[in-house]
PDB file of C-alpha atoms in Angstrom:
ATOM      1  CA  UNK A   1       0.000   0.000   0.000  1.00  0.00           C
ATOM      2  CA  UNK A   2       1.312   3.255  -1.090  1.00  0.00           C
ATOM      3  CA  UNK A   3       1.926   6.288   1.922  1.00  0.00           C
ATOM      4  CA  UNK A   4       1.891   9.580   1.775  1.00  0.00           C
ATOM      5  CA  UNK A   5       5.102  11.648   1.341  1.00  0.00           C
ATOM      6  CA  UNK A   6       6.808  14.026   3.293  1.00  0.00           C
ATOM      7  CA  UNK A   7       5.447  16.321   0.359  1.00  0.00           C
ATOM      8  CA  UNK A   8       2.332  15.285   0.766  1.00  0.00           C
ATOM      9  CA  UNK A   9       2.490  15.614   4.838  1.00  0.00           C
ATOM     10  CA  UNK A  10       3.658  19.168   4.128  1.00  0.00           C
ATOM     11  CA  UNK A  11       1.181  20.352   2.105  1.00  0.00           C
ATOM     12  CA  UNK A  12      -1.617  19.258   4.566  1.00  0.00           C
ATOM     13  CA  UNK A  13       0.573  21.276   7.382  1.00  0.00           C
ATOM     14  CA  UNK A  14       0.626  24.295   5.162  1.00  0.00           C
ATOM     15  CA  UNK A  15      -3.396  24.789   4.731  1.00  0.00           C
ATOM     16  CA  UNK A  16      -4.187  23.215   8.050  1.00  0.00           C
ATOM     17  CA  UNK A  17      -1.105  25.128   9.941  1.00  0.00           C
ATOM     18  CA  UNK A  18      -1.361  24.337  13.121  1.00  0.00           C
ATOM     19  CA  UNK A  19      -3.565  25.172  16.519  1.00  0.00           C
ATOM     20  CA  UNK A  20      -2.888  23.981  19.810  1.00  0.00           C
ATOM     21  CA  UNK A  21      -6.946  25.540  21.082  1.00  0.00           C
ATOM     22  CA  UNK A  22      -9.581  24.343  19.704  1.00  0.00           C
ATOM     23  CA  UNK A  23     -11.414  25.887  17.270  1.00  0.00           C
ATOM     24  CA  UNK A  24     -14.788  25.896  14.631  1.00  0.00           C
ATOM     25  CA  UNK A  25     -13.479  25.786  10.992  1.00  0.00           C
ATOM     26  CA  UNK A  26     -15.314  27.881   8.472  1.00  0.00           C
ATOM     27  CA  UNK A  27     -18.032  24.944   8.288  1.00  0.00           C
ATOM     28  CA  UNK A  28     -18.724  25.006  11.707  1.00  0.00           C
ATOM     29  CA  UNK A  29     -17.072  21.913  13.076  1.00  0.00           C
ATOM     30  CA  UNK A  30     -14.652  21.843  16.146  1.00  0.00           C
ATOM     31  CA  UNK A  31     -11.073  21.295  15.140  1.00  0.00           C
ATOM     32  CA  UNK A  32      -7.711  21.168  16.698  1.00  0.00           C
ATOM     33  CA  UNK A  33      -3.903  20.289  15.837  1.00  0.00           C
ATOM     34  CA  UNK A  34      -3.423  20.173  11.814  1.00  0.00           C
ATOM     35  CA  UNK A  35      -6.854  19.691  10.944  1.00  0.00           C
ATOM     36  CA  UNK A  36      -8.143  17.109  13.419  1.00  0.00           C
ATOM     37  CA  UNK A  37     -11.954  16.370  13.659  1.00  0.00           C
ATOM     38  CA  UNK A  38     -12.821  13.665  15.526  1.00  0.00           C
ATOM     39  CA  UNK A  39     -14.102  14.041  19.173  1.00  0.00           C
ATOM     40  CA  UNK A  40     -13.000  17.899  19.264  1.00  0.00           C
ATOM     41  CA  UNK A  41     -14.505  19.777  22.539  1.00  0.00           C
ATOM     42  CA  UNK A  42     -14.568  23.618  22.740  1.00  0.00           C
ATOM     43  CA  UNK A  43     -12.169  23.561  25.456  1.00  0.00           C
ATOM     44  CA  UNK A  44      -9.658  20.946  24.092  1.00  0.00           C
ATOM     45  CA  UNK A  45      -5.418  21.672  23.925  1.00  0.00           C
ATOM     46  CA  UNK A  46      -2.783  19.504  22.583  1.00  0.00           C
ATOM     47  CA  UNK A  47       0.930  19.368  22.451  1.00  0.00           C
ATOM     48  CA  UNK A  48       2.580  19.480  18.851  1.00  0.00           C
ATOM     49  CA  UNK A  49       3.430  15.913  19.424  1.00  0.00           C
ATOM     50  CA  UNK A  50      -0.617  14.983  19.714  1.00  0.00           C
ATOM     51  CA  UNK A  51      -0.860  17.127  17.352  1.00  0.00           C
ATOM     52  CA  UNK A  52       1.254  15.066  14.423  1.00  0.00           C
ATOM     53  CA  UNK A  53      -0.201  12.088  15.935  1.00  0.00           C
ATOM     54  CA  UNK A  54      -3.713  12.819  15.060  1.00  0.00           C
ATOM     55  CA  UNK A  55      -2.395  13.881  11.767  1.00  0.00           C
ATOM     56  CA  UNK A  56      -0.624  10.670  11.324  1.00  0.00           C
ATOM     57  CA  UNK A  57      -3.653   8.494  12.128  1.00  0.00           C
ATOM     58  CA  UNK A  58      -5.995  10.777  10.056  1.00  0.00           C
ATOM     59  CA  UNK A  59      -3.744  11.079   6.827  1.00  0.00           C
ATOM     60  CA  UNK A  60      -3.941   6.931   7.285  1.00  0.00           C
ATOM     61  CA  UNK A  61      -7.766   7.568   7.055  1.00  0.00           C
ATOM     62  CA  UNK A  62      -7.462   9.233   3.871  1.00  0.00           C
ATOM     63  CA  UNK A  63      -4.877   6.500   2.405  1.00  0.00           C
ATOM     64  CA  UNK A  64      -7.188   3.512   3.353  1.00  0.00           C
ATOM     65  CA  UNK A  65     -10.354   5.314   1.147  1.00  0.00           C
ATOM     66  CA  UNK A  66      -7.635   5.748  -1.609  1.00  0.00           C
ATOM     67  CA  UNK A  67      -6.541   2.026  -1.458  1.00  0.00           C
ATOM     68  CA  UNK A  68     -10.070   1.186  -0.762  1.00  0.00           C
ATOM     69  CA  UNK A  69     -12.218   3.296  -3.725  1.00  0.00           C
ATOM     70  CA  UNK A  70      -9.447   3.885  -6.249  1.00  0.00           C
ATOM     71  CA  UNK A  71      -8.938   0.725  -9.107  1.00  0.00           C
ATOM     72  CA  UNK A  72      -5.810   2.510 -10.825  1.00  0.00           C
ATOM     73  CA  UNK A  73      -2.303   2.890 -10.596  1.00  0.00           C
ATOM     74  CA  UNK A  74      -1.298   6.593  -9.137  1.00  0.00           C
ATOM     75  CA  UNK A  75       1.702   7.828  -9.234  1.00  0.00           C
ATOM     76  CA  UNK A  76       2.747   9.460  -5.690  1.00  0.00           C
ATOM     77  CA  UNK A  77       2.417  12.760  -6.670  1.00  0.00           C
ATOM     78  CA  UNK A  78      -1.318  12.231  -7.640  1.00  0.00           C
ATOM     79  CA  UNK A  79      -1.695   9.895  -4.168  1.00  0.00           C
ATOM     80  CA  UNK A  80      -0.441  12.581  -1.900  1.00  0.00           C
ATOM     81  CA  UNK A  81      -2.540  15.016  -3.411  1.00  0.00           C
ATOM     82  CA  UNK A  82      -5.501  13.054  -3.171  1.00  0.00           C
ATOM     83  CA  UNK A  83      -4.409  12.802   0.824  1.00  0.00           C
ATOM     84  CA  UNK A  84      -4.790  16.267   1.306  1.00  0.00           C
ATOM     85  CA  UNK A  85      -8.101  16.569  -0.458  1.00  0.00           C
ATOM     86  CA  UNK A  86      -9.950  13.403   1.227  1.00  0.00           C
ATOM     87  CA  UNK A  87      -7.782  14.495   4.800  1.00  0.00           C
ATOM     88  CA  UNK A  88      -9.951  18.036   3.979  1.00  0.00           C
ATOM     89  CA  UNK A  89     -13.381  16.956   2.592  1.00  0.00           C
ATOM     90  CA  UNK A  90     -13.906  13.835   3.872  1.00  0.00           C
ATOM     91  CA  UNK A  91     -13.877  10.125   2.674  1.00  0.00           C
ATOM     92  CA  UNK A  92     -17.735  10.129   2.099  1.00  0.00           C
ATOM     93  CA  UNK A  93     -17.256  12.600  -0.035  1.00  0.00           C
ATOM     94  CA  UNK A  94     -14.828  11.580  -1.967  1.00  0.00           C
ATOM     95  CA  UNK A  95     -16.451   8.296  -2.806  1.00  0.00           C
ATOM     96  CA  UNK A  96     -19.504   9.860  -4.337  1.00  0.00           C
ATOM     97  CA  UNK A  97     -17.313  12.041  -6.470  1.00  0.00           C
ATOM     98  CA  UNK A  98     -16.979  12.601 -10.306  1.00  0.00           C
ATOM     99  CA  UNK A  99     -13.345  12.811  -9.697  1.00  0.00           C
ATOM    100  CA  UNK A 100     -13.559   9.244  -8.321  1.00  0.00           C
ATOM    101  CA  UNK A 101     -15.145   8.361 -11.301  1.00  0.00           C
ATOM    102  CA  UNK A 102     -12.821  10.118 -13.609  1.00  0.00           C
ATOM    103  CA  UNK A 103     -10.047   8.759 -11.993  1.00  0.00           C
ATOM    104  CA  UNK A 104     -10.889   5.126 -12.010  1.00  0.00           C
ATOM    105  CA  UNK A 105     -11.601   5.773 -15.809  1.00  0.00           C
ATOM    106  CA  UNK A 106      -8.103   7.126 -15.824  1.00  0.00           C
ATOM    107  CA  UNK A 107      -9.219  10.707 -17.145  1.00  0.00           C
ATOM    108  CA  UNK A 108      -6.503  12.106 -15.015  1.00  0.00           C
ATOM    109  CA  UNK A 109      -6.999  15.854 -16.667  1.00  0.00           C
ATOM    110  CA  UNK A 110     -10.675  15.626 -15.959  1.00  0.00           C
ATOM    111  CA  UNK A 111     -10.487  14.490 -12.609  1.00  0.00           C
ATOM    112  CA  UNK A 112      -8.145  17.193 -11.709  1.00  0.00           C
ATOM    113  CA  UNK A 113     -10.521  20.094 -13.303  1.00  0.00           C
ATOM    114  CA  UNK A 114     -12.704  18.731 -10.406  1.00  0.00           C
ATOM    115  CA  UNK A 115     -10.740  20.190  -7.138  1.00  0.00           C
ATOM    116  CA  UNK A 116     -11.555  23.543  -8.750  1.00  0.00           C
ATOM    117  CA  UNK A 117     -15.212  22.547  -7.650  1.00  0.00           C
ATOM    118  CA  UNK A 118     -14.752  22.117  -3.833  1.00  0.00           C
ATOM    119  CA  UNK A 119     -13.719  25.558  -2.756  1.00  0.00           C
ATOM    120  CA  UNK A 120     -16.959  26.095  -0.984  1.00  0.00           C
ATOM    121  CA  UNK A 121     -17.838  26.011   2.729  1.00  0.00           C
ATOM    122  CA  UNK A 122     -21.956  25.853   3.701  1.00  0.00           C
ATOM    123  CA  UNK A 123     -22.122  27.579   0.443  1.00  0.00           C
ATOM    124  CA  UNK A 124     -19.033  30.371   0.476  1.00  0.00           C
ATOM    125  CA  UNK A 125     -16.656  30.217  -1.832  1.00  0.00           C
ATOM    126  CA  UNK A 126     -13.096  30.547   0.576  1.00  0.00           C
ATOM    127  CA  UNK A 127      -9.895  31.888  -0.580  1.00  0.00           C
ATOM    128  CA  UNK A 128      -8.410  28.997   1.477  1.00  0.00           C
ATOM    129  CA  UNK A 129      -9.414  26.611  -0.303  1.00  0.00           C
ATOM    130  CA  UNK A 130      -9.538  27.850  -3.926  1.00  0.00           C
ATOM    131  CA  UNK A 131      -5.481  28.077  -2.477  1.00  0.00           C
ATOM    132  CA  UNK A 132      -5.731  24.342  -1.513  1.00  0.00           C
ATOM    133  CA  UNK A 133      -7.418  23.089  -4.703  1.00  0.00           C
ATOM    134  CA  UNK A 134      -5.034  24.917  -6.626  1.00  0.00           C
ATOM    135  CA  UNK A 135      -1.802  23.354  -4.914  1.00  0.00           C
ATOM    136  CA  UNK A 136      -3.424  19.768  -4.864  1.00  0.00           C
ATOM    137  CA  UNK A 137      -4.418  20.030  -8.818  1.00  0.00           C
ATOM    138  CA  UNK A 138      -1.290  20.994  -9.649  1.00  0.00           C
ATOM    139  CA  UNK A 139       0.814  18.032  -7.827  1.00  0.00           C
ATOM    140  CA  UNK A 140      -1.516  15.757  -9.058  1.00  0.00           C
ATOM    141  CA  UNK A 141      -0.995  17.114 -12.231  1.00  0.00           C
ATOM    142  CA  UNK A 142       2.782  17.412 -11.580  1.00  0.00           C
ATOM    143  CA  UNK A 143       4.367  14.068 -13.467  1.00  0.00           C
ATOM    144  CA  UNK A 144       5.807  11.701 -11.229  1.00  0.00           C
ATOM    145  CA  UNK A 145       9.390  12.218 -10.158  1.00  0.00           C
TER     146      UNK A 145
END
């Protein structure tokens, strides 16, 4: 089974950065460390070392839906950018995509016109994310090294 890349690691770090309070994220949900979710309390703290192990276990989260939805052969540039998205939108939402679709029909360049859809949050479009999209379509687009 493939694993995400130090490259890959860093480019969730960079548009997660990193918060040692809780906080809500633009949709709402509680979130602390680099992007962690999952039983997040208002009043919650964490070191930087909880911190990088939630991200550890949740970027695994994202590589099991890859290995689990995705029937093709990616390269690692294309895997580690498919990390970040998943890591940010979800799993769920990831297997009920058109870029799923596309990229199990191995229509790489349509599947990577998708990210440019998901820069919305409850129905804003965020400069965050058009950021993120952009730096995930263009590794996955980026030939493999």
């Amino acid at each position: 089974m493939k694993k995400t890349s130090e490259n890959g690691i860093n480019l969730i770090k960079k548009f997660e950065g990193l918060k040692t309070k809780a906080y809500k994220c633009p949709a709402g949900i509680w979130t602390i460390g680099y992007g962690h979710t999952t039983g997040v309390k208002s009043t919650d703290t964490c070191t930087m070392e909880q911190a990088t192990n939630w991200l550890k276990q949740d970027v695994k989260t994202a590589e099991n839906a890859i290995e689990k939805y995705v029937k093709v052969e990616l390269n690692q540039n294309q895997f580690d950018a498919l990390v970040s998205f998943i890591f940010n939108e979800g799993s769920g939402n990831f297997k009920n995509s058109t870029m799923l679709k596309f990229i199990n029909n191995k229509h790489f360049p349509l599947a990577a016109g998708q990210f440019d859809l998901w820069i919305y949050s409850k129905g804003v479009k965020l400069d965050g994310l058009i950021a993120r999209r952009k730096a995930e379509k263009e590794l996955f687009l980026k030939e493999y090294l």
